[in-house]
mmCIF file of C-alpha atoms and ligand atoms in Angstrom:
data_model
loop_
_atom_site.group_PDB
_atom_site.id
_atom_site.type_symbol
_atom_site.label_atom_id
_atom_site.label_comp_id
_atom_site.label_asym_id
_atom_site.label_seq_id
_atom_site.Cartn_x
_atom_site.Cartn_y
_atom_site.Cartn_z
ATOM 1 C CA MET Q 1 21.763 -1.992 10.877
ATOM 2 C CA LYS Q 2 18.964 -3.651 12.312
ATOM 3 C CA ILE Q 3 15.604 -3.090 12.959
ATOM 4 C CA LEU Q 4 13.227 -4.884 15.026
ATOM 5 C CA ILE Q 5 9.441 -3.820 12.566
ATOM 6 C CA THR Q 6 7.031 -4.489 14.700
ATOM 7 C CA GLY Q 7 3.160 -4.335 12.913
ATOM 8 C CA GLY Q 8 5.156 -5.941 9.512
ATOM 9 C CA ALA Q 9 2.402 -7.742 8.409
ATOM 10 C CA GLY Q 10 -0.049 -5.363 8.133
ATOM 11 C CA PHE Q 11 -0.787 -2.668 5.980
ATOM 12 C CA ILE Q 12 1.954 0.486 6.864
ATOM 13 C CA GLY Q 13 4.029 -2.079 8.472
ATOM 14 C CA SER Q 14 4.603 -3.699 5.203
ATOM 15 C CA ASN Q 15 4.673 -0.935 2.779
ATOM 16 C CA PHE Q 16 7.935 0.133 4.979
ATOM 17 C CA ILE Q 17 9.814 -3.028 4.749
ATOM 18 C CA PHE Q 18 9.702 -2.601 0.812
ATOM 19 C CA TYR Q 19 10.391 1.084 1.853
ATOM 20 C CA GLU Q 20 13.664 -0.209 3.299
ATOM 21 C CA ARG Q 21 14.678 -2.767 1.712
ATOM 22 C CA LYS Q 22 14.935 -1.071 -1.799
ATOM 23 C CA MET Q 23 16.056 2.443 0.146
ATOM 24 C CA HIS Q 24 18.800 0.375 2.260
ATOM 25 C CA PRO Q 25 19.361 -3.575 1.255
ATOM 26 C CA THR Q 26 22.269 -3.866 3.433
ATOM 27 C CA TYR Q 27 19.589 -3.487 6.068
ATOM 28 C CA GLU Q 28 18.826 -6.390 7.985
ATOM 29 C CA LEU Q 29 14.829 -6.103 9.017
ATOM 30 C CA VAL Q 30 12.798 -8.709 11.157
ATOM 31 C CA CYS Q 31 9.059 -8.054 11.793
ATOM 32 C CA VAL Q 32 7.332 -9.407 14.794
ATOM 33 C CA ASP Q 33 3.737 -9.716 13.582
ATOM 34 C CA LYS Q 34 1.374 -11.269 16.123
ATOM 35 C CA LEU Q 35 -1.391 -11.989 12.713
ATOM 36 C CA THR Q 36 -4.532 -10.522 14.112
ATOM 37 C CA TYR Q 37 -7.426 -10.601 11.928
ATOM 38 C CA ALA Q 38 -5.085 -7.525 10.612
ATOM 39 C CA GLY Q 39 -2.487 -8.601 9.567
ATOM 40 C CA SER Q 40 -1.306 -10.704 6.058
ATOM 41 C CA MET Q 41 1.630 -12.646 5.032
ATOM 42 C CA GLU Q 42 1.086 -13.533 1.782
ATOM 43 C CA THR Q 43 1.515 -9.216 2.048
ATOM 44 C CA LEU Q 44 5.354 -10.238 2.852
ATOM 45 C CA GLU Q 45 5.213 -13.505 0.673
ATOM 46 C CA SER Q 46 7.818 -12.598 -1.881
ATOM 47 C CA LEU Q 47 10.581 -11.891 1.152
ATOM 48 C CA LEU Q 48 10.360 -14.617 2.891
ATOM 49 C CA GLY Q 49 13.338 -16.150 0.700
ATOM 50 C CA ASP Q 50 15.495 -13.312 1.612
ATOM 51 C CA SER Q 51 17.914 -13.568 3.832
ATOM 52 C CA LYS Q 52 18.207 -9.633 5.229
ATOM 53 C CA PHE Q 53 14.774 -10.918 6.363
ATOM 54 C CA ARG Q 54 12.898 -12.999 9.385
ATOM 55 C CA PHE Q 55 9.642 -13.255 10.710
ATOM 56 C CA CYS Q 56 8.397 -13.263 13.463
ATOM 57 C CA ARG Q 57 5.433 -14.810 15.080
ATOM 58 C CA ALA Q 58 4.583 -13.224 17.776
ATOM 59 C CA ASP Q 59 2.777 -10.754 19.961
ATOM 60 C CA ILE Q 60 4.181 -7.157 21.367
ATOM 61 C CA THR Q 61 3.136 -7.772 24.996
ATOM 62 C CA ASP Q 62 4.095 -11.539 25.209
ATOM 63 C CA ARG Q 63 6.771 -10.184 27.622
ATOM 64 C CA GLN Q 64 8.498 -13.590 27.225
ATOM 65 C CA GLU Q 65 8.285 -13.952 23.551
ATOM 66 C CA ILE Q 66 9.737 -10.530 22.855
ATOM 67 C CA GLU Q 67 12.378 -10.876 25.633
ATOM 68 C CA LYS Q 68 13.976 -13.781 23.893
ATOM 69 C CA ILE Q 69 13.860 -12.004 20.217
ATOM 70 C CA PHE Q 70 15.512 -8.734 21.621
ATOM 71 C CA THR Q 71 17.884 -11.460 22.981
ATOM 72 C CA THR Q 72 18.209 -13.560 19.705
ATOM 73 C CA GLU Q 73 18.588 -10.968 17.436
ATOM 74 C CA SER Q 74 19.425 -7.436 19.689
ATOM 75 C CA PRO Q 75 17.930 -5.007 16.376
ATOM 76 C CA ASP Q 76 19.588 -1.292 15.896
ATOM 77 C CA VAL Q 77 16.971 0.222 15.903
ATOM 78 C CA VAL Q 78 12.379 -0.201 16.700
ATOM 79 C CA VAL Q 79 9.913 0.853 15.144
ATOM 80 C CA ASN Q 80 6.417 0.101 16.160
ATOM 81 C CA PHE Q 81 3.673 -0.126 13.921
ATOM 82 C CA ALA Q 82 1.589 -2.584 15.713
ATOM 83 C CA ALA Q 83 -1.643 -1.797 16.745
ATOM 84 C CA GLU Q 84 -5.340 -1.790 17.194
ATOM 85 C CA SER Q 85 -6.150 0.308 13.913
ATOM 86 C CA HIS Q 86 -9.832 0.883 13.364
ATOM 87 C CA VAL Q 87 -11.889 3.015 15.063
ATOM 88 C CA ASP Q 88 -14.723 1.282 14.729
ATOM 89 C CA ARG Q 89 -13.456 -1.733 16.327
ATOM 90 C CA SER Q 90 -12.168 0.195 19.268
ATOM 91 C CA ILE Q 91 -16.230 1.827 20.142
ATOM 92 C CA GLU Q 92 -17.455 -2.041 20.009
ATOM 93 C CA ASN Q 93 -14.170 -3.165 21.494
ATOM 94 C CA PRO Q 94 -11.564 -0.781 23.524
ATOM 95 C CA SER Q 95 -9.626 -3.722 26.083
ATOM 96 C CA VAL Q 96 -7.784 -4.788 22.955
ATOM 97 C CA PHE Q 97 -6.898 -1.492 21.794
ATOM 98 C CA LEU Q 98 -5.205 -0.698 25.527
ATOM 99 C CA GLU Q 99 -3.715 -3.959 25.655
ATOM 100 C CA THR Q 100 -2.088 -3.938 22.462
ATOM 101 C CA ASN Q 101 -1.662 -0.068 21.763
ATOM 102 C CA THR Q 102 -0.443 1.047 25.557
ATOM 103 C CA ILE Q 103 0.871 -2.546 26.775
ATOM 104 C CA GLY Q 104 2.547 -3.295 23.562
ATOM 105 C CA THR Q 105 4.679 -0.045 23.399
ATOM 106 C CA GLN Q 106 5.687 -0.228 27.576
ATOM 107 C CA VAL Q 107 6.399 -3.968 26.690
ATOM 108 C CA LEU Q 108 9.066 -2.928 23.620
ATOM 109 C CA LEU Q 109 9.840 0.243 25.450
ATOM 110 C CA ASP Q 110 10.701 -1.698 28.762
ATOM 111 C CA ALA Q 111 13.054 -3.997 25.829
ATOM 112 C CA CYS Q 112 14.417 -1.340 24.913
ATOM 113 C CA CYS Q 113 15.852 0.205 27.519
ATOM 114 C CA ARG Q 114 17.243 -4.275 28.634
ATOM 115 C CA HIS Q 115 19.308 -4.753 25.404
ATOM 116 C CA GLY Q 116 19.666 -0.996 24.363
ATOM 117 C CA VAL Q 117 18.945 -0.059 21.228
ATOM 118 C CA ARG Q 118 19.855 3.406 19.409
ATOM 119 C CA ARG Q 119 16.818 4.744 18.376
ATOM 120 C CA PHE Q 120 13.187 3.736 19.475
ATOM 121 C CA HIS Q 121 10.237 4.597 16.912
ATOM 122 C CA GLN Q 122 6.539 5.359 17.927
ATOM 123 C CA VAL Q 123 4.317 5.502 14.791
ATOM 124 C CA SER Q 124 1.966 7.229 16.506
ATOM 125 C CA THR Q 125 -1.653 9.264 14.249
ATOM 126 C CA ASP Q 126 -3.049 12.981 14.727
ATOM 127 C CA GLU Q 127 -6.352 11.687 16.153
ATOM 128 C CA VAL Q 128 -4.175 11.861 19.346
ATOM 129 C CA TYR Q 129 -5.078 15.602 18.787
ATOM 130 C CA GLY Q 130 -8.943 14.991 18.493
ATOM 131 C CA ASP Q 131 -10.417 17.224 16.026
ATOM 132 C CA LEU Q 132 -11.004 20.532 14.423
ATOM 133 C CA PRO Q 133 -14.006 22.133 13.918
ATOM 134 C CA LEU Q 134 -15.428 22.817 10.002
ATOM 135 C CA ASP Q 135 -14.837 25.832 9.258
ATOM 136 C CA ARG Q 136 -12.214 27.696 10.750
ATOM 137 C CA PRO Q 137 -9.681 26.832 7.730
ATOM 138 C CA GLU Q 138 -6.953 27.830 8.800
ATOM 139 C CA LEU Q 139 -6.382 25.688 12.361
ATOM 140 C CA MET Q 140 -3.750 22.883 11.778
ATOM 141 C CA PHE Q 141 -2.424 20.208 14.601
ATOM 142 C CA THR Q 142 0.973 20.835 15.339
ATOM 143 C CA GLU Q 143 3.238 19.203 17.960
ATOM 144 C CA GLN Q 144 2.154 21.813 20.082
ATOM 145 C CA THR Q 145 -1.195 20.859 20.251
ATOM 146 C CA PRO Q 146 -2.228 19.163 23.657
ATOM 147 C CA LEU Q 147 -3.834 16.077 23.097
ATOM 148 C CA HIS Q 148 -7.494 15.753 23.412
ATOM 149 C CA THR Q 149 -8.213 12.063 22.494
ATOM 150 C CA SER Q 150 -12.041 10.728 21.014
ATOM 151 C CA SER Q 151 -12.179 7.345 20.209
ATOM 152 C CA PRO Q 152 -10.652 4.875 22.377
ATOM 153 C CA TYR Q 153 -8.144 3.430 19.534
ATOM 154 C CA SER Q 154 -7.109 7.149 19.396
ATOM 155 C CA ALA Q 155 -6.641 7.171 23.010
ATOM 156 C CA SER Q 156 -4.214 3.876 23.580
ATOM 157 C CA LYS Q 157 -2.337 5.823 21.022
ATOM 158 C CA ALA Q 158 -1.656 9.047 23.706
ATOM 159 C CA ALA Q 159 -1.359 6.767 26.400
ATOM 160 C CA ALA Q 160 1.504 4.831 24.381
ATOM 161 C CA ASP Q 161 3.204 8.510 22.708
ATOM 162 C CA LEU Q 162 3.296 9.752 26.275
ATOM 163 C CA LEU Q 163 5.028 6.498 27.905
ATOM 164 C CA CYS Q 164 7.509 6.871 24.673
ATOM 165 C CA ASN Q 165 8.630 10.649 26.488
ATOM 166 C CA ALA Q 166 8.003 9.007 29.820
ATOM 167 C CA TYR Q 167 10.904 6.736 28.774
ATOM 168 C CA TYR Q 168 12.567 9.539 27.664
ATOM 169 C CA ARG Q 169 12.395 10.975 30.341
ATOM 170 C CA THR Q 170 12.656 9.410 33.166
ATOM 171 C CA TYR Q 171 14.795 6.209 31.538
ATOM 172 C CA LYS Q 172 16.933 8.464 28.521
ATOM 173 C CA LEU Q 173 14.944 5.513 26.284
ATOM 174 C CA PRO Q 174 16.465 7.057 22.850
ATOM 175 C CA VAL Q 175 12.693 8.002 21.591
ATOM 176 C CA THR Q 176 11.165 9.542 18.809
ATOM 177 C CA ILE Q 177 7.385 9.583 17.324
ATOM 178 C CA SER Q 178 5.373 10.428 14.400
ATOM 179 C CA ARG Q 179 1.295 11.993 14.197
ATOM 180 C CA CYS Q 180 0.546 10.760 11.378
ATOM 181 C CA SER Q 181 -2.831 11.984 8.964
ATOM 182 C CA ASN Q 182 -4.707 9.784 7.111
ATOM 183 C CA ASN Q 183 -2.360 7.196 4.851
ATOM 184 C CA TYR Q 184 -3.488 4.945 1.800
ATOM 185 C CA GLY Q 185 -1.786 3.576 -0.726
ATOM 186 C CA PRO Q 186 -1.419 -0.780 -1.675
ATOM 187 C CA TYR Q 187 -1.940 -3.576 1.409
ATOM 188 C CA GLN Q 188 -4.496 -1.534 2.977
ATOM 189 C CA PHE Q 189 -7.267 -3.428 4.466
ATOM 190 C CA PRO Q 190 -10.702 -3.821 2.594
ATOM 191 C CA GLU Q 191 -12.738 -2.709 6.041
ATOM 192 C CA LYS Q 192 -11.219 1.266 5.449
ATOM 193 C CA LEU Q 193 -12.560 3.411 3.764
ATOM 194 C CA ILE Q 194 -10.531 4.202 0.075
ATOM 195 C CA PRO Q 195 -9.623 0.078 -0.273
ATOM 196 C CA LEU Q 196 -14.243 -0.786 1.428
ATOM 197 C CA MET Q 197 -14.836 1.920 -1.147
ATOM 198 C CA ILE Q 198 -13.077 0.390 -4.480
ATOM 199 C CA SER Q 199 -13.626 -3.621 -3.142
ATOM 200 C CA ARG Q 200 -17.901 -2.797 -3.073
ATOM 201 C CA ALA Q 201 -17.558 -0.547 -5.983
ATOM 202 C CA LEU Q 202 -16.122 -2.935 -7.825
ATOM 203 C CA LYS Q 203 -18.753 -5.220 -7.447
ATOM 204 C CA ASP Q 204 -21.468 -2.366 -8.195
ATOM 205 C CA GLN Q 205 -22.318 -2.873 -4.268
ATOM 206 C CA PRO Q 206 -24.004 0.033 -2.348
ATOM 207 C CA LEU Q 207 -20.773 2.150 -0.494
ATOM 208 C CA PRO Q 208 -21.558 3.370 3.205
ATOM 209 C CA VAL Q 209 -20.616 7.468 4.120
ATOM 210 C CA TYR Q 210 -20.946 7.822 7.985
ATOM 211 C CA GLY Q 211 -23.683 10.790 8.260
ATOM 212 C CA GLN Q 212 -23.524 13.154 5.267
ATOM 213 C CA GLY Q 213 -19.447 12.849 4.017
ATOM 214 C CA LEU Q 214 -18.418 15.383 5.627
ATOM 215 C CA ASN Q 215 -15.989 14.936 7.793
ATOM 216 C CA VAL Q 216 -12.409 16.158 6.072
ATOM 217 C CA ARG Q 217 -9.054 14.008 6.462
ATOM 218 C CA ASP Q 218 -5.499 15.197 5.551
ATOM 219 C CA TRP Q 219 -4.428 12.031 3.277
ATOM 220 C CA LEU Q 220 -1.220 11.292 2.225
ATOM 221 C CA TYR Q 221 0.363 8.018 0.233
ATOM 222 C CA VAL Q 222 2.057 5.981 1.934
ATOM 223 C CA GLU Q 223 5.088 5.491 1.109
ATOM 224 C CA ASP Q 224 5.220 9.786 1.841
ATOM 225 C CA HIS Q 225 4.618 8.325 5.187
ATOM 226 C CA CYS Q 226 7.518 5.119 5.037
ATOM 227 C CA ALA Q 227 10.580 7.762 3.810
ATOM 228 C CA ALA Q 228 8.947 10.583 6.421
ATOM 229 C CA ILE Q 229 9.633 7.934 9.142
ATOM 230 C CA ASP Q 230 13.711 6.838 7.690
ATOM 231 C CA ARG Q 231 14.136 10.513 8.196
ATOM 232 C CA ILE Q 232 13.480 10.270 11.096
ATOM 233 C CA LEU Q 233 15.845 7.075 11.903
ATOM 234 C CA GLU Q 234 18.801 8.545 10.306
ATOM 235 C CA ALA Q 235 18.212 12.423 11.381
ATOM 236 C CA GLY Q 236 15.681 13.066 14.440
ATOM 237 C CA GLU Q 237 16.841 14.360 17.595
ATOM 238 C CA PRO Q 238 15.512 11.590 20.204
ATOM 239 C CA GLY Q 239 12.544 13.014 22.629
ATOM 240 C CA ARG Q 240 10.874 14.327 19.811
ATOM 241 C CA VAL Q 241 7.498 14.279 18.319
ATOM 242 C CA TYR Q 242 7.095 14.762 14.196
ATOM 243 C CA ASN Q 243 3.975 15.602 12.906
ATOM 244 C CA VAL Q 244 3.693 13.796 9.011
ATOM 245 C CA GLY Q 245 1.262 15.784 6.678
ATOM 246 C CA GLY Q 246 -0.001 16.089 2.854
ATOM 247 C CA HIS Q 247 -1.585 19.433 3.100
ATOM 248 C CA ASN Q 248 -4.339 17.511 1.265
ATOM 249 C CA GLU Q 249 -7.388 17.632 3.302
ATOM 250 C CA MET Q 250 -10.998 15.932 1.825
ATOM 251 C CA ARG Q 251 -14.015 15.316 2.403
ATOM 252 C CA ASN Q 252 -14.893 11.683 3.065
ATOM 253 C CA ILE Q 253 -17.780 12.246 0.862
ATOM 254 C CA ASP Q 254 -15.425 13.909 -2.180
ATOM 255 C CA ILE Q 255 -12.693 11.235 -1.634
ATOM 256 C CA VAL Q 256 -15.641 8.200 -2.410
ATOM 257 C CA LYS Q 257 -16.969 10.491 -5.298
ATOM 258 C CA ARG Q 258 -12.978 10.376 -7.302
ATOM 259 C CA ILE Q 259 -13.218 6.957 -6.500
ATOM 260 C CA LEU Q 260 -15.890 6.242 -8.438
ATOM 261 C CA GLU Q 261 -14.971 8.795 -11.563
ATOM 262 C CA VAL Q 262 -12.224 6.846 -11.961
ATOM 263 C CA LEU Q 263 -13.493 3.423 -12.190
ATOM 264 C CA GLY Q 264 -16.253 5.000 -14.425
ATOM 265 C CA LYS Q 265 -18.921 3.781 -11.439
ATOM 266 C CA PRO Q 266 -21.997 5.605 -10.590
ATOM 267 C CA GLU Q 267 -23.038 7.943 -8.021
ATOM 268 C CA ASN Q 268 -26.359 6.010 -7.296
ATOM 269 C CA LEU Q 269 -24.216 3.008 -4.882
ATOM 270 C CA ILE Q 270 -23.344 6.359 -2.040
ATOM 271 C CA THR Q 271 -25.288 5.067 0.062
ATOM 272 C CA TYR Q 272 -25.592 7.031 3.804
ATOM 273 C CA VAL Q 273 -25.712 5.622 6.667
ATOM 274 C CA GLU Q 274 -25.561 6.536 10.589
ATOM 275 C CA ASP Q 275 -22.566 8.455 12.228
ATOM 276 C CA ARG Q 276 -19.745 7.139 13.872
ATOM 277 C CA LYS Q 277 -20.376 7.882 17.814
ATOM 278 C CA GLY Q 278 -18.435 10.689 18.300
ATOM 279 C CA HIS Q 279 -17.662 11.017 14.508
ATOM 280 C CA ASP Q 280 -14.694 13.078 14.251
ATOM 281 C CA ARG Q 281 -15.211 16.007 12.563
ATOM 282 C CA ARG Q 282 -11.609 17.232 10.972
ATOM 283 C CA TYR Q 283 -8.300 16.229 11.016
ATOM 284 C CA ALA Q 284 -5.284 19.127 9.544
ATOM 285 C CA ILE Q 285 -1.841 18.572 10.528
ATOM 286 C CA ASP Q 286 0.880 20.831 9.652
ATOM 287 C CA PRO Q 287 3.922 19.446 8.814
ATOM 288 C CA THR Q 288 6.310 22.747 9.251
ATOM 289 C CA ARG Q 289 8.919 21.237 12.056
ATOM 290 C CA ILE Q 290 9.653 17.337 9.856
ATOM 291 C CA HIS Q 291 9.679 19.888 6.444
ATOM 292 C CA LYS Q 292 12.370 22.597 8.605
ATOM 293 C CA GLU Q 293 14.103 20.600 10.733
ATOM 294 C CA LEU Q 294 14.725 17.137 8.277
ATOM 295 C CA GLY Q 295 13.396 18.923 4.511
ATOM 296 C CA TRP Q 296 10.716 16.356 4.665
ATOM 297 C CA LEU Q 297 7.918 17.122 1.846
ATOM 298 C CA PRO Q 298 5.407 14.359 0.115
ATOM 299 C CA SER Q 299 6.114 13.618 -2.923
ATOM 300 C CA VAL Q 300 2.827 12.004 -4.080
ATOM 301 C CA ARG Q 301 0.292 14.397 -4.927
ATOM 302 C CA PHE Q 302 -3.324 12.792 -4.111
ATOM 303 C CA GLU Q 303 -4.570 12.791 -7.798
ATOM 304 C CA ASP Q 304 -1.985 10.349 -9.082
ATOM 305 C CA GLY Q 305 -1.944 8.637 -5.786
ATOM 306 C CA ILE Q 306 -4.874 7.347 -5.779
ATOM 307 C CA ARG Q 307 -5.145 6.589 -9.326
ATOM 308 C CA GLY Q 308 -2.241 4.519 -8.574
ATOM 309 C CA THR Q 309 -3.719 2.933 -5.882
ATOM 310 C CA VAL Q 310 -6.896 2.326 -7.699
ATOM 311 C CA ARG Q 311 -5.143 0.424 -10.169
ATOM 312 C CA TRP Q 312 -3.203 -1.997 -7.381
ATOM 313 C CA TYR Q 313 -6.568 -2.736 -6.150
ATOM 314 C CA LEU Q 314 -7.973 -3.182 -10.134
ATOM 315 C CA ASP Q 315 -4.844 -5.618 -10.462
ATOM 316 C CA HIS Q 316 -4.154 -7.275 -7.412
ATOM 317 C CA ARG Q 317 -7.826 -8.708 -7.095
ATOM 318 C CA ALA Q 318 -6.585 -11.685 -5.534
ATOM 319 C CA TRP Q 319 -4.861 -9.487 -2.544
ATOM 320 C CA TRP Q 320 -8.176 -8.630 -1.194
ATOM 321 C CA GLU Q 321 -10.318 -11.152 -1.813
ATOM 322 C CA HIS Q 322 -7.975 -13.454 0.048
ATOM 323 C CA ILE Q 323 -9.498 -11.613 2.583
ATOM 324 C CA GLU Q 324 -13.013 -11.655 2.618
ATOM 325 C CA SER Q 325 -13.230 -14.862 2.115
ATOM 326 C CA GLY Q 326 -10.582 -15.425 4.596
ATOM 327 C CA ALA Q 327 -8.280 -17.878 3.097
ATOM 328 C CA TYR Q 328 -5.581 -15.553 3.910
ATOM 329 C CA GLN Q 329 -6.186 -16.357 7.981
ATOM 330 C CA GLN Q 330 -4.449 -20.551 6.362
ATOM 331 C CA MET Q 331 -1.868 -18.770 3.961
ATOM 332 C CA ASN Q 332 -0.352 -16.627 7.653
ATOM 333 C CA GLU Q 333 -0.922 -20.391 9.060
ATOM 334 C CA ARG Q 334 0.624 -22.021 6.314
ATOM 335 C CA LEU Q 335 3.922 -19.314 5.827
ATOM 336 C CA SER Q 336 4.519 -18.039 9.183
ATOM 337 C CA ALA Q 337 4.598 -22.163 9.987
ATOM 338 C CA ALA Q 338 7.688 -22.085 7.656
ATOM 339 C CA VAL Q 339 9.358 -19.244 8.781
ATOM 340 C CA CYS Q 340 9.271 -18.947 12.616
HETATM 341 N N1 NAD U 1 -3.972 4.309 8.262
HETATM 342 C C1 NAD U 1 -2.918 5.274 9.085
HETATM 343 O O1 NAD U 1 -4.557 5.978 8.006
HETATM 344 C C2 NAD U 1 -3.104 5.739 9.985
HETATM 345 C C3 NAD U 1 -2.095 6.852 10.324
HETATM 346 C C4 NAD U 1 -1.375 7.081 11.097
HETATM 347 C C5 NAD U 1 -1.653 7.265 11.835
HETATM 348 N N2 NAD U 1 -1.044 4.938 11.685
HETATM 349 C C6 NAD U 1 -0.147 3.563 12.799
HETATM 350 O O2 NAD U 1 0.435 3.452 11.791
HETATM 351 C C7 NAD U 1 0.034 1.797 12.620
HETATM 352 C C8 NAD U 1 0.258 1.075 11.021
HETATM 353 O O3 NAD U 1 -1.986 1.526 11.125
HETATM 354 P P1 NAD U 1 -2.302 0.254 10.006
HETATM 355 O O4 NAD U 1 -2.769 1.466 9.427
HETATM 356 O O5 NAD U 1 -0.609 -0.228 9.137
HETATM 357 O O6 NAD U 1 -2.384 -0.783 10.589
HETATM 358 P P2 NAD U 1 -2.581 -2.074 10.475
HETATM 359 O O7 NAD U 1 -4.225 -2.618 10.905
HETATM 360 O O8 NAD U 1 -3.075 -2.099 9.241
HETATM 361 O O9 NAD U 1 -1.701 -3.062 11.200
HETATM 362 C C9 NAD U 1 -1.625 -3.186 12.296
HETATM 363 C C10 NAD U 1 -0.763 -4.758 12.119
HETATM 364 O O10 NAD U 1 -0.448 -5.519 14.225
HETATM 365 C C11 NAD U 1 -0.081 -6.433 13.877
HETATM 366 N N3 NAD U 1 -0.981 -6.885 15.099
HETATM 367 C C12 NAD U 1 -2.254 -6.458 16.036
HETATM 368 N N4 NAD U 1 -1.580 -5.847 17.333
HETATM 369 C C13 NAD U 1 -0.541 -7.083 17.449
HETATM 370 C C14 NAD U 1 -0.031 -7.877 18.172
HETATM 371 N N5 NAD U 1 -0.661 -7.662 19.585
HETATM 372 N N6 NAD U 1 1.391 -8.072 18.084
HETATM 373 C C15 NAD U 1 2.285 -8.170 17.121
HETATM 374 N N7 NAD U 1 1.383 -7.372 15.670
HETATM 375 C C16 NAD U 1 0.629 -6.801 16.695
HETATM 376 C C17 NAD U 1 -1.587 -6.800 12.628
HETATM 377 O O11 NAD U 1 -1.202 -8.404 12.814
HETATM 378 C C18 NAD U 1 -0.985 -5.752 11.562
HETATM 379 O O12 NAD U 1 -0.265 -6.273 11.232
HETATM 380 C C19 NAD U 1 -0.506 2.290 13.554
HETATM 381 O O13 NAD U 1 -0.143 2.169 15.006
HETATM 382 C C20 NAD U 1 -1.544 3.104 13.881
HETATM 383 O O14 NAD U 1 -1.834 3.436 15.299
HETATM 384 C C21 NAD U 1 -1.790 4.531 10.709
#
């Protein structure tokens, strides 16, 4: 079995590579990543000598490069994590989101049709459903909830999901889609809420919280997301969407306060800043389908996951400090030149 994993130098993709390496040591894994600002080769450095792992630096929107990689590698399965993933950046510059998240997905779908694969799995997001009101806790996103996006990021991901469905219906490409809630855990780029708050608190810097911090997200430990994708690859039905979530809704302000508590830092580090434009109020995933049909359930309780995550950022200070200083970009050049 050979799996081609796009975006594997990013947060969830790299965790997925480590998960597959652990659970299926005989699988060959090929990582395709452009190494944008969000990719770090330092994350994958420990795998570079592994004979069952290959890294190819390539842009998923580059048809020729992708064609070359498919011709050389002939993957059995493709899992597409590659994306521009930060909502704030999509508000500043939507174009690159449409290029990578939408057109890039279409380039991969075309390559899969030409070369034939057992499965194309699209890693999507709960953000394609839009948001829910704060005062209706009984409402949750199911796979039947209409797509109703708010940001250029979520719109570009929803467009990709629709293309995946179209390729399944039109070309019979065996496609599955997972729509997951917010992830947290090791190797998350320090611009995202949890690592940003941890790194700033460790330096006793102010912690910027949008609005009053009342927006609610459903948090899932990243390895549980990886396990869900692995399960979908094994037993998921082509043409089907699977919601993935942990029934773990929390307000942003409560997450930030919990991090401060774990680190033993004072709450007066919190600074409230002007809210994000079009900020989604609440996301809540109903993961009944993946539980009933595929037997997946999250295994990490938030309390354990957040403690482990804070511990990881304390123990891997060099990893995120290299990102903050920009040193990781030289490492990206050096380490990718050696393998591509
Ligand atoms: N982080 C979350 O909470 C979350 C939740 C649900 C779904 N998702 C989805 O999971 C996927 C991975 O998210 P993440 O948080 O790991 O993102 P990330 O930003 O940490 O990583 C993205 C990776 O994709 C690579 N990449 C970007 N553009 C590329 C291109 N054109 N060609 C090749 N590689 C490219 C980057 O270099 C980086 O390594 C995304 O598709 C995202 O929409 C994320």
